PDB file of C-alpha atoms and ligand atoms in Angstrom:
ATOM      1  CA  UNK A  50       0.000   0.000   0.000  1.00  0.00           C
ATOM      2  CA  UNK A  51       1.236   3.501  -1.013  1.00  0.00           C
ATOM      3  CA  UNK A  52       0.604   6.587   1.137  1.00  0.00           C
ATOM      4  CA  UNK A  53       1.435   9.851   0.425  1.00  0.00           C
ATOM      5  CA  UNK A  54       1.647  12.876   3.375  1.00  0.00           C
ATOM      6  CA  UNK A  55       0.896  16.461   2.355  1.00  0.00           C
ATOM      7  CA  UNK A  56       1.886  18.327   5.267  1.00  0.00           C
ATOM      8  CA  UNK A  57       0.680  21.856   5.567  1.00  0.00           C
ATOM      9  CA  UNK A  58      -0.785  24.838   7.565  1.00  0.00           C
ATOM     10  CA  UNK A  59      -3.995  25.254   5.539  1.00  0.00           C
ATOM     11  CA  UNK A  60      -5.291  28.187   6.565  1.00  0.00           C
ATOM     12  CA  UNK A  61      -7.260  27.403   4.827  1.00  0.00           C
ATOM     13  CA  UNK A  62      -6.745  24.809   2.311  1.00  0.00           C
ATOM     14  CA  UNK A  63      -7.591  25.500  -1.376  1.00  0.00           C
ATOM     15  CA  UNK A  64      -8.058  23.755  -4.450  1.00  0.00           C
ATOM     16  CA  UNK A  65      -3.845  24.269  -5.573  1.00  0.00           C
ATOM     17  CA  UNK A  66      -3.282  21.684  -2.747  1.00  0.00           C
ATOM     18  CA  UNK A  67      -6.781  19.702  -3.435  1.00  0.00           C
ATOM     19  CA  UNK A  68      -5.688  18.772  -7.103  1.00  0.00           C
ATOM     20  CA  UNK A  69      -1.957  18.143  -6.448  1.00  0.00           C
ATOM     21  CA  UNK A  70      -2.502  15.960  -3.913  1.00  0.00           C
ATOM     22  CA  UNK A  71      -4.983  14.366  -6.648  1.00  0.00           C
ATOM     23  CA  UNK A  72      -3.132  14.353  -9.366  1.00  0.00           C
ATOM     24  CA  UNK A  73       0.028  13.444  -7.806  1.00  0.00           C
ATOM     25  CA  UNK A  74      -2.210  10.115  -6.365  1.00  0.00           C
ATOM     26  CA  UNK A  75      -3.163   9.151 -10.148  1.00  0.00           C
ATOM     27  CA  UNK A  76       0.660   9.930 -11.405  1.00  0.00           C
ATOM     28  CA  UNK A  77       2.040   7.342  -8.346  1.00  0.00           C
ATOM     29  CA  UNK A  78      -0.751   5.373  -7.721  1.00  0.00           C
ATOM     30  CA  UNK A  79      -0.861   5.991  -4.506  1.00  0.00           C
ATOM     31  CA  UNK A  80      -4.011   4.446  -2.250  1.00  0.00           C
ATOM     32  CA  UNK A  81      -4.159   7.025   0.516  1.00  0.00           C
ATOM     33  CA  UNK A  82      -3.280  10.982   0.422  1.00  0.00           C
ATOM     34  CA  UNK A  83      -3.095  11.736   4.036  1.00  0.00           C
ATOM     35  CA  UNK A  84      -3.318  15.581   5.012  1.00  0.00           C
ATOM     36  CA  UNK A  85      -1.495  16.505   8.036  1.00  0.00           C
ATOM     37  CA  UNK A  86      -2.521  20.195   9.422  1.00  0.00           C
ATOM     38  CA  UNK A  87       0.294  21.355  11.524  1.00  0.00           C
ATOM     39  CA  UNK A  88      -0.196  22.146  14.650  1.00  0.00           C
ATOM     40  CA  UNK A  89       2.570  24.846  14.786  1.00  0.00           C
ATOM     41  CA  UNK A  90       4.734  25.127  11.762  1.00  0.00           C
ATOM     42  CA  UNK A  91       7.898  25.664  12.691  1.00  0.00           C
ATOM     43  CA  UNK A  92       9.045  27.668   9.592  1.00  0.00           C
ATOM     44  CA  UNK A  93       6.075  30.275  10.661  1.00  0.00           C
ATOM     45  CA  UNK A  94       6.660  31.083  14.043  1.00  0.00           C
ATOM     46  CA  UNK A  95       6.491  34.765  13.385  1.00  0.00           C
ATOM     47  CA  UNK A  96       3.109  34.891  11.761  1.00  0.00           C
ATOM     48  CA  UNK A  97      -0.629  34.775  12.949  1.00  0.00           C
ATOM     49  CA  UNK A  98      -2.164  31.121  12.318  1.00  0.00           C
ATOM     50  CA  UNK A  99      -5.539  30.609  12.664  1.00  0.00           C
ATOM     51  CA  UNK A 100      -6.902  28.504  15.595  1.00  0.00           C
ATOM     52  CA  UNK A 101      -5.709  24.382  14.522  1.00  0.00           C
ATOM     53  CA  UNK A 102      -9.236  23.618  15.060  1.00  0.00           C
ATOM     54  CA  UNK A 103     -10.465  26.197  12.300  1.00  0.00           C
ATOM     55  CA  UNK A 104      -7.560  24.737  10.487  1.00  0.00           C
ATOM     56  CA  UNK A 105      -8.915  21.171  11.335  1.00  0.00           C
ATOM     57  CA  UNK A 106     -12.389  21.722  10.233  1.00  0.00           C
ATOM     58  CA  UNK A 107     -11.884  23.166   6.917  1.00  0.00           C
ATOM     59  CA  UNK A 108      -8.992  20.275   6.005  1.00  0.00           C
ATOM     60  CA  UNK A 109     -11.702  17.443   6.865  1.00  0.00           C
ATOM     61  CA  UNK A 110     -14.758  19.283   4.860  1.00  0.00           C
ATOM     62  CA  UNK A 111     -12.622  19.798   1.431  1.00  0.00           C
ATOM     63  CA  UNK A 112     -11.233  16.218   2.165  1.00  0.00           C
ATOM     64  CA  UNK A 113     -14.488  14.494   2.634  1.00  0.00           C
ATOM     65  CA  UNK A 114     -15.712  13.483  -0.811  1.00  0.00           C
ATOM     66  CA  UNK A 115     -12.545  12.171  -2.628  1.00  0.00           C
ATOM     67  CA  UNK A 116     -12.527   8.267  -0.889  1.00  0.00           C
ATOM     68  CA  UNK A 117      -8.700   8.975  -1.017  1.00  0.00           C
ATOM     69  CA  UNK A 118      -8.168  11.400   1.110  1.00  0.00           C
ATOM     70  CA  UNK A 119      -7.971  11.330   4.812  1.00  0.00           C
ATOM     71  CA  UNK A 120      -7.180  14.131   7.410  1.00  0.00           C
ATOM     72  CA  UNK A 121      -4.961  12.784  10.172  1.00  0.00           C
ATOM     73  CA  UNK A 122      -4.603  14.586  13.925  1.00  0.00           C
ATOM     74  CA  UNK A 123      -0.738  13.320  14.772  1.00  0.00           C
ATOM     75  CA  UNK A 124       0.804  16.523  14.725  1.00  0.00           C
ATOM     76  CA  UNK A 125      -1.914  18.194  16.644  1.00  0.00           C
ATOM     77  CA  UNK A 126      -1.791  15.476  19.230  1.00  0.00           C
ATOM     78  CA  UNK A 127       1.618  16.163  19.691  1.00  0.00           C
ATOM     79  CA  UNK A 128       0.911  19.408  20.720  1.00  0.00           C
ATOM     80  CA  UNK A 129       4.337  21.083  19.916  1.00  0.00           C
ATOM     81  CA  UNK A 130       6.298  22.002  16.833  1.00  0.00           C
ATOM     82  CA  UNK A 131       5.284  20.074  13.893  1.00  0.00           C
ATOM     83  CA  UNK A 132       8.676  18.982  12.933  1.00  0.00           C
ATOM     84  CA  UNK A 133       7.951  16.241   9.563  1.00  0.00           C
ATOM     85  CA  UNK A 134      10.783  13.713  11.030  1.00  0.00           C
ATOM     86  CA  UNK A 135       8.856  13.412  14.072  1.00  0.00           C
ATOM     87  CA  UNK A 136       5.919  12.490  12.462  1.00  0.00           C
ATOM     88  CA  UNK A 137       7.425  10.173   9.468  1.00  0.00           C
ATOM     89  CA  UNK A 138       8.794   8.503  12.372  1.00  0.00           C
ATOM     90  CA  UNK A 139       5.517   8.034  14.264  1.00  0.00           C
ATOM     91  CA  UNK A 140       3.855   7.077  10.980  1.00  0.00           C
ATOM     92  CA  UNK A 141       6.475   4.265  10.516  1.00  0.00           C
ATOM     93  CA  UNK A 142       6.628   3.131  13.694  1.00  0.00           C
ATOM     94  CA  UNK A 143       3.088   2.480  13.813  1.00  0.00           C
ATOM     95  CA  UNK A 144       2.434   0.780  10.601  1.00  0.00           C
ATOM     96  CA  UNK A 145       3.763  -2.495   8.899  1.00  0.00           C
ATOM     97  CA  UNK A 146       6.011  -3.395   6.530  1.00  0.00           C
ATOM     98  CA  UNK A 147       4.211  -3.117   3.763  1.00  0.00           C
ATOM     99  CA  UNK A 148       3.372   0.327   3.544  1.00  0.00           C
ATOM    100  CA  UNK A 149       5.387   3.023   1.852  1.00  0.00           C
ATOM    101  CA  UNK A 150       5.574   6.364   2.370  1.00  0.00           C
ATOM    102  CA  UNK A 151       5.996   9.427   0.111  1.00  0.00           C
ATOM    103  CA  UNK A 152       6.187  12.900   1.530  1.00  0.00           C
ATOM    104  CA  UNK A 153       4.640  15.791  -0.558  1.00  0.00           C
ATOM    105  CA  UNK A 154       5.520  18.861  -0.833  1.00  0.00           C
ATOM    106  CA  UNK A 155       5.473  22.109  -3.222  1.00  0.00           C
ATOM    107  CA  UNK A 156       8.743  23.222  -4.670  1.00  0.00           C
ATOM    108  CA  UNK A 157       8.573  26.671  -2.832  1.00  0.00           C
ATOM    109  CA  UNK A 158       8.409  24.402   0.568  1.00  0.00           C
ATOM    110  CA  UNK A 159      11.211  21.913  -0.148  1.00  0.00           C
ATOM    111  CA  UNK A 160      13.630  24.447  -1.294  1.00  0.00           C
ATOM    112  CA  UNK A 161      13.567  25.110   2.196  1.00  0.00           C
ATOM    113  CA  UNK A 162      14.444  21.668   3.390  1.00  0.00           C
ATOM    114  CA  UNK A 163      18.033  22.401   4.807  1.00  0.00           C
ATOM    115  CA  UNK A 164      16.076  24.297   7.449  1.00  0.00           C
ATOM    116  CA  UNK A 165      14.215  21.835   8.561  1.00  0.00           C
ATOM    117  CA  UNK A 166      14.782  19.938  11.723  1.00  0.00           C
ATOM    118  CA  UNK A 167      17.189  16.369  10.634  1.00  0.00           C
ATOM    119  CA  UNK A 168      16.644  17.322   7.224  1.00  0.00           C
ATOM    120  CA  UNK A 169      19.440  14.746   6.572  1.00  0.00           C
ATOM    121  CA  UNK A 170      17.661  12.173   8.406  1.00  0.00           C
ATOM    122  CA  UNK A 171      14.419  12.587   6.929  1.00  0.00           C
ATOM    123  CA  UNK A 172      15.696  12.503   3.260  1.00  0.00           C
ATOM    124  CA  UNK A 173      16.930   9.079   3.744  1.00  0.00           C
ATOM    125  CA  UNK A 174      13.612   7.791   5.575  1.00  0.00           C
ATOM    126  CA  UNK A 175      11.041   8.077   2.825  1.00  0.00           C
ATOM    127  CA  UNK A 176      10.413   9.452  -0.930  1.00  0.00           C
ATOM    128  CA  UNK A 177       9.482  12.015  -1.751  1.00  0.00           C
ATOM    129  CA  UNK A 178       7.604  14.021  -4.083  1.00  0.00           C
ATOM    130  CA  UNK A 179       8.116  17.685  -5.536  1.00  0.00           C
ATOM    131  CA  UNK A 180       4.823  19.425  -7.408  1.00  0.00           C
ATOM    132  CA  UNK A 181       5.255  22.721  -9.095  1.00  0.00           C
ATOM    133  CA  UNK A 182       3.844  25.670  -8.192  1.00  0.00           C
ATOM    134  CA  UNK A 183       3.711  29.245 -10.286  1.00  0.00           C
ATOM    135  CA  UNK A 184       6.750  30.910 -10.321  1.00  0.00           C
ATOM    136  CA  UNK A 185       9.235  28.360  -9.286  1.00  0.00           C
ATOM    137  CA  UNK A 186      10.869  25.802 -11.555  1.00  0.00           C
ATOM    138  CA  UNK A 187      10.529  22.195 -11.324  1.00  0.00           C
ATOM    139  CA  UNK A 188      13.407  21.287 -13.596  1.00  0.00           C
ATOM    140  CA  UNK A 189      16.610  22.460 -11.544  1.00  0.00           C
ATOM    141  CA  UNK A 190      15.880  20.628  -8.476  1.00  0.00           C
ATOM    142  CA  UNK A 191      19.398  19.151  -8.418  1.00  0.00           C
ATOM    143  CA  UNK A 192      20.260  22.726  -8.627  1.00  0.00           C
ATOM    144  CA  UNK A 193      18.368  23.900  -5.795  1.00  0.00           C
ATOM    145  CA  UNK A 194      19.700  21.166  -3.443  1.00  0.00           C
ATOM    146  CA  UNK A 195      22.636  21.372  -4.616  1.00  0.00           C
ATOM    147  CA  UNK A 196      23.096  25.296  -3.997  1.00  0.00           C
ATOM    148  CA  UNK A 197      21.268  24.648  -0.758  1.00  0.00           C
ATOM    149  CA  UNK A 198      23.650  21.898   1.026  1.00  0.00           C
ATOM    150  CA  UNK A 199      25.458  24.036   2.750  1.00  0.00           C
ATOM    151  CA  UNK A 200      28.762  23.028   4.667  1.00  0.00           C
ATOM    152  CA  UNK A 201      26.436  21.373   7.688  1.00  0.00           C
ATOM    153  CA  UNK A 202      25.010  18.986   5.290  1.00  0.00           C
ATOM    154  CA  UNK A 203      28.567  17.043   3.922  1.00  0.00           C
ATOM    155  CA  UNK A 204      26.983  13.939   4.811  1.00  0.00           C
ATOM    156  CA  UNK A 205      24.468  13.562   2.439  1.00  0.00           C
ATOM    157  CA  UNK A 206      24.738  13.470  -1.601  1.00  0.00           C
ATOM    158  CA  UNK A 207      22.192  13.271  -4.288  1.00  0.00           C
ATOM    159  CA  UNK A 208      22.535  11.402  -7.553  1.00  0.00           C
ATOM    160  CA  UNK A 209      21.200  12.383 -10.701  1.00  0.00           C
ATOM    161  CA  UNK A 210      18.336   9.666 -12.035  1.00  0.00           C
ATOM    162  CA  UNK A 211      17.950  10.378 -15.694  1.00  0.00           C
ATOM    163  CA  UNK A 212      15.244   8.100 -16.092  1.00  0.00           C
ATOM    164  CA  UNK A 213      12.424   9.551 -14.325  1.00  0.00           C
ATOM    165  CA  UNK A 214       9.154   7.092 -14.660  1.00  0.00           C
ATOM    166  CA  UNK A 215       6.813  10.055 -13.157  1.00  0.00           C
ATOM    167  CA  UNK A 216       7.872  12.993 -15.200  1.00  0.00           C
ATOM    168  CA  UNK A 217      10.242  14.534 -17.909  1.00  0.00           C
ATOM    169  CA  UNK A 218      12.561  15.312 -15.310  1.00  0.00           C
ATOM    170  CA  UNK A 219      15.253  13.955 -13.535  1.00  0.00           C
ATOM    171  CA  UNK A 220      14.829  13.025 -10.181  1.00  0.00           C
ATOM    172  CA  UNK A 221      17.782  11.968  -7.447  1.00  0.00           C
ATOM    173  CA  UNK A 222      18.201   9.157  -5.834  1.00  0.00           C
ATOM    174  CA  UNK A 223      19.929  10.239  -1.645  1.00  0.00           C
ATOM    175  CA  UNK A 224      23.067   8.121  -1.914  1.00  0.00           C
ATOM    176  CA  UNK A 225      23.281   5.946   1.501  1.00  0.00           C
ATOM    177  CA  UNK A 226      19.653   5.191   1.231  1.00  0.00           C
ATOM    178  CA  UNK A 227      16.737   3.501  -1.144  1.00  0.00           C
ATOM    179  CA  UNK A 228      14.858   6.594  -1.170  1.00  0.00           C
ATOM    180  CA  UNK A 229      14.427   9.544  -4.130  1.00  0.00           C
ATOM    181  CA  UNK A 230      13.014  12.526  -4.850  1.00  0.00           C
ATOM    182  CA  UNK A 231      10.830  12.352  -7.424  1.00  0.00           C
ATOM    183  CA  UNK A 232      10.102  15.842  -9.115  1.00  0.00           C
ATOM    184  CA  UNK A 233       6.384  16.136 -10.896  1.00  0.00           C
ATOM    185  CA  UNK A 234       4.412  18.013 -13.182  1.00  0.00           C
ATOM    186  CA  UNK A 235       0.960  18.888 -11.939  1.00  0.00           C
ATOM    187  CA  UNK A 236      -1.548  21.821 -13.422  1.00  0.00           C
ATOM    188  CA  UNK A 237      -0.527  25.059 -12.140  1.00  0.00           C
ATOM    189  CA  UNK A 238      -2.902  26.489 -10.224  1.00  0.00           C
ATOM    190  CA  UNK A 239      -1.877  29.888  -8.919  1.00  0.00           C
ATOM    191  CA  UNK A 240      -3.769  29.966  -5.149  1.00  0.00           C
ATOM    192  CA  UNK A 241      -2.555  30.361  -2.348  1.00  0.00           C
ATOM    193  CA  UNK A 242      -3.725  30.477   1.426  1.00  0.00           C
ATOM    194  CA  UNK A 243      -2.218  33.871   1.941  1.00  0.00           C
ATOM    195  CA  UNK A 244      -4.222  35.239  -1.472  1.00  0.00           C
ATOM    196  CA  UNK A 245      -7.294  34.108  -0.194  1.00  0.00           C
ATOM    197  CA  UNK A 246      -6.767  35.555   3.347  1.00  0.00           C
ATOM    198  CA  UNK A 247      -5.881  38.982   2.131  1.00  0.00           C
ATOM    199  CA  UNK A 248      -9.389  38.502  -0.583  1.00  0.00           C
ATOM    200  CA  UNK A 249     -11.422  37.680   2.175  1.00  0.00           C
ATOM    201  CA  UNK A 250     -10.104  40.676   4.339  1.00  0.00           C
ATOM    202  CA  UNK A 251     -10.512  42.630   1.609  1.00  0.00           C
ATOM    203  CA  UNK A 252     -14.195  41.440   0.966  1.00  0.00           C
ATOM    204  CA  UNK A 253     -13.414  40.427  -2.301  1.00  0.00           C
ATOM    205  CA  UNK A 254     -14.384  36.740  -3.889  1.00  0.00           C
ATOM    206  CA  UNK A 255     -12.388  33.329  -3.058  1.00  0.00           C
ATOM    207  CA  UNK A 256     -15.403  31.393  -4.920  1.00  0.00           C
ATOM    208  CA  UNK A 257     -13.242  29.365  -7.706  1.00  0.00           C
ATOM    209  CA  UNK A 258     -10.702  29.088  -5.000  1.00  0.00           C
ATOM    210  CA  UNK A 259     -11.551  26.596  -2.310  1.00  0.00           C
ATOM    211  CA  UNK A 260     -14.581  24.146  -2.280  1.00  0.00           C
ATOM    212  CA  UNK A 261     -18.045  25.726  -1.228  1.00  0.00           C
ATOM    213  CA  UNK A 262     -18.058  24.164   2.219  1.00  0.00           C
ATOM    214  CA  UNK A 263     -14.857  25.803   3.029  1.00  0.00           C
ATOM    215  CA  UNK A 264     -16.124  29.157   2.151  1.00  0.00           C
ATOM    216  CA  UNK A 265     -18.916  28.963   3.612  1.00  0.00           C
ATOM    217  CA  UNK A 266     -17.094  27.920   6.972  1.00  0.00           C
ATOM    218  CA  UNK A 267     -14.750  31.161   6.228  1.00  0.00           C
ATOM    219  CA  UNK A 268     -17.577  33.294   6.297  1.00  0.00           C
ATOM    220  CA  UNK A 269     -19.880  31.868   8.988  1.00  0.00           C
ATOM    221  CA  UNK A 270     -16.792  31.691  11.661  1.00  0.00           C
ATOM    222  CA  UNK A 271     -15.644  35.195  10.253  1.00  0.00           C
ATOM    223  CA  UNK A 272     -12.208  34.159   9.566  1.00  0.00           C
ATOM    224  CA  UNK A 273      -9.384  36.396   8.086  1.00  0.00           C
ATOM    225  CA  UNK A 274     -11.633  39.408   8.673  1.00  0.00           C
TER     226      UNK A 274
HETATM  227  P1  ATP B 581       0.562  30.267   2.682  1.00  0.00           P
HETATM  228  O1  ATP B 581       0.345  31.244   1.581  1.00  0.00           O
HETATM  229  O2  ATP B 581      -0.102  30.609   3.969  1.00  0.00           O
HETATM  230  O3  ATP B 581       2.011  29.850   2.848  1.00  0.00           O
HETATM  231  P2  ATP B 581       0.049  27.996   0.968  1.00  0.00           P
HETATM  232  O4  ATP B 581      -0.981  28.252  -0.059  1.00  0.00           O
HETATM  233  O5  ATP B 581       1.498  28.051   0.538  1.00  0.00           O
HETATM  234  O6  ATP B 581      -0.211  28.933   2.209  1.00  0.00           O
HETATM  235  P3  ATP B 581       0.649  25.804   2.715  1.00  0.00           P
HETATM  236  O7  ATP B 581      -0.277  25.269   3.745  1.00  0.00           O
HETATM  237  O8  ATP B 581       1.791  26.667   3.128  1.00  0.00           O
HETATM  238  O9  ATP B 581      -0.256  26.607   1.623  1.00  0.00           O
HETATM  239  O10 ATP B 581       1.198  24.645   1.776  1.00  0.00           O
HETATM  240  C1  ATP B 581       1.205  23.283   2.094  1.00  0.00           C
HETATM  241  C2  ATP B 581       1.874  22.518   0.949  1.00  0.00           C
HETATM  242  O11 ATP B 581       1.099  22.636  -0.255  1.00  0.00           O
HETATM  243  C3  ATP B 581       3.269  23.050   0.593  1.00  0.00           C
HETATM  244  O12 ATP B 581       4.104  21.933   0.284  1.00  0.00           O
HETATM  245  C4  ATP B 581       3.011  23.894  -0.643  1.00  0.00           C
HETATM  246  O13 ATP B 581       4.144  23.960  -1.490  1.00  0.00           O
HETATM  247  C5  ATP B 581       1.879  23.156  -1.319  1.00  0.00           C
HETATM  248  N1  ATP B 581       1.018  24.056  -2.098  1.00  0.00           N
HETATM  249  C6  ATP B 581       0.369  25.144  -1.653  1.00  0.00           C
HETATM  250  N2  ATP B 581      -0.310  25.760  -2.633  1.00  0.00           N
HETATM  251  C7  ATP B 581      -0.073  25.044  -3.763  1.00  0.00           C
HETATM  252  C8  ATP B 581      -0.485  25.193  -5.139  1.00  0.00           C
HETATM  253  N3  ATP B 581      -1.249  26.217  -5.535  1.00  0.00           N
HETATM  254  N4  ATP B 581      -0.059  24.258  -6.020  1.00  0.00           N
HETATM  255  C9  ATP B 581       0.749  23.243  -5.617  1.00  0.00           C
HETATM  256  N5  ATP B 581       1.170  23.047  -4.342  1.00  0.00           N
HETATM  257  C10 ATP B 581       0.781  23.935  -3.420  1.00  0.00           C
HETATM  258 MG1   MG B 582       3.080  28.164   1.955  1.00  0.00          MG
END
């Protein structure tokens, strides 16, 4: 069984993480797209996040009709910063064998990786997969990593896969491990949660943007006034 984990902070969630998470399911065949709110992301300390159980409510109605997607409460549960290693590591520890795991994540996030807690670690405990998103290109993700691995991260090394079943471009295998990162093409949908916040506080329309329930959630809990 194949499971892929979009992580986010989904405030609130839209339809540019709806149909990657979709399309990257189809593209993998992957069984089970599990979102994963974060209960504080670490890489925004510094901003307002709305309340997780806003956050919560909104992930589980836009997840609800697609039999593939589930909402999962680990890093809520935890109740501290939502660090992605701890949680691929509770996710292994409490499943069999048999499952595999691939981590999902927009280009604009994972060009960030190197700041994220065991980086190095979690690179070499799962695959993972790298959507597109407006204004940030897909094709030079050796590049990116490669600019990226800074002196603190000597021990790990990528290697160029040509032959890339998923996409026109080459993904990397992380030497030392079975795992790669596989980049992918989905439809670019420019949307993003902080658009949609500034729209709504702006009064203008997010209809095309999210899925109806969400909206109507926005409006009746007065978020992002
Ligand atoms: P914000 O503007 O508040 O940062 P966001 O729209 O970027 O919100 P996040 O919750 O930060 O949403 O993103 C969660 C994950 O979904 C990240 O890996 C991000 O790259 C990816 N993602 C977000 N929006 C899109 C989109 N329009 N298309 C593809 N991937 C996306
Ligand atoms: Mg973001």
């Amino acid at each position: 069984m194949r499971i892929g984990i979009m992580g986010g902070t989904f405030d609130p969630i839209h339809y540019g993480h709806l149909n990657s998470a979709d399309e990257i399911s189809e593209i993998f065949n992957i069984d089970q797209i599990i979102f994963m709110p974060a209960f504080i992301p670490p890489h925004k300390k510094a901003e307002k996040i709305t309340d997780i159980y806003h956050r919560l409510t909104m992930t589980v109605l836009a997840t609800l009709s697609n039999p593939r997607f589930a909402v999962s409460t680990i890093e809520i549960e935890r109740n501290d910063y939502s660090y992605t290693m701890d949680t691929m590591r509770e996710l292994k520890k409490a499943s069999g064998k048999n499952i595999k795991f691939y981590f999902i994540a927009g280009i604009d996030a994972f060009k960030e990786i190197f700041t994220w807690k065991d980086a190095d670690r979690l690179l070499k405990s799962c695959d993972f997969i790298i959507s597109t998103r407006p204004g940030y290109r897909i094709d030079d993700l050796s590049n990116i990593l490669s600019n990226t691995v800074s002196k603190k991260h000597k021990n790990i090394k990528f290697k160029i896969e040509k032959k890339n079943p998923f996409c026109g471009f080459p993904g990397l295998s992380v030497i030392g491990s079975k795992y790669y990162i596989y980049p992918v093409e989905t439809t670019l949908l420019d949307i993003s949660s902080t658009d949609i916040r500034r729209r709504v506080a702006e009064g203008r329309t997010i209809r095309y943007l999210l899925p109806e329930t969400v909206k109507e959630y926005i409006y009746k809990n007065k978020l992002y006034r």
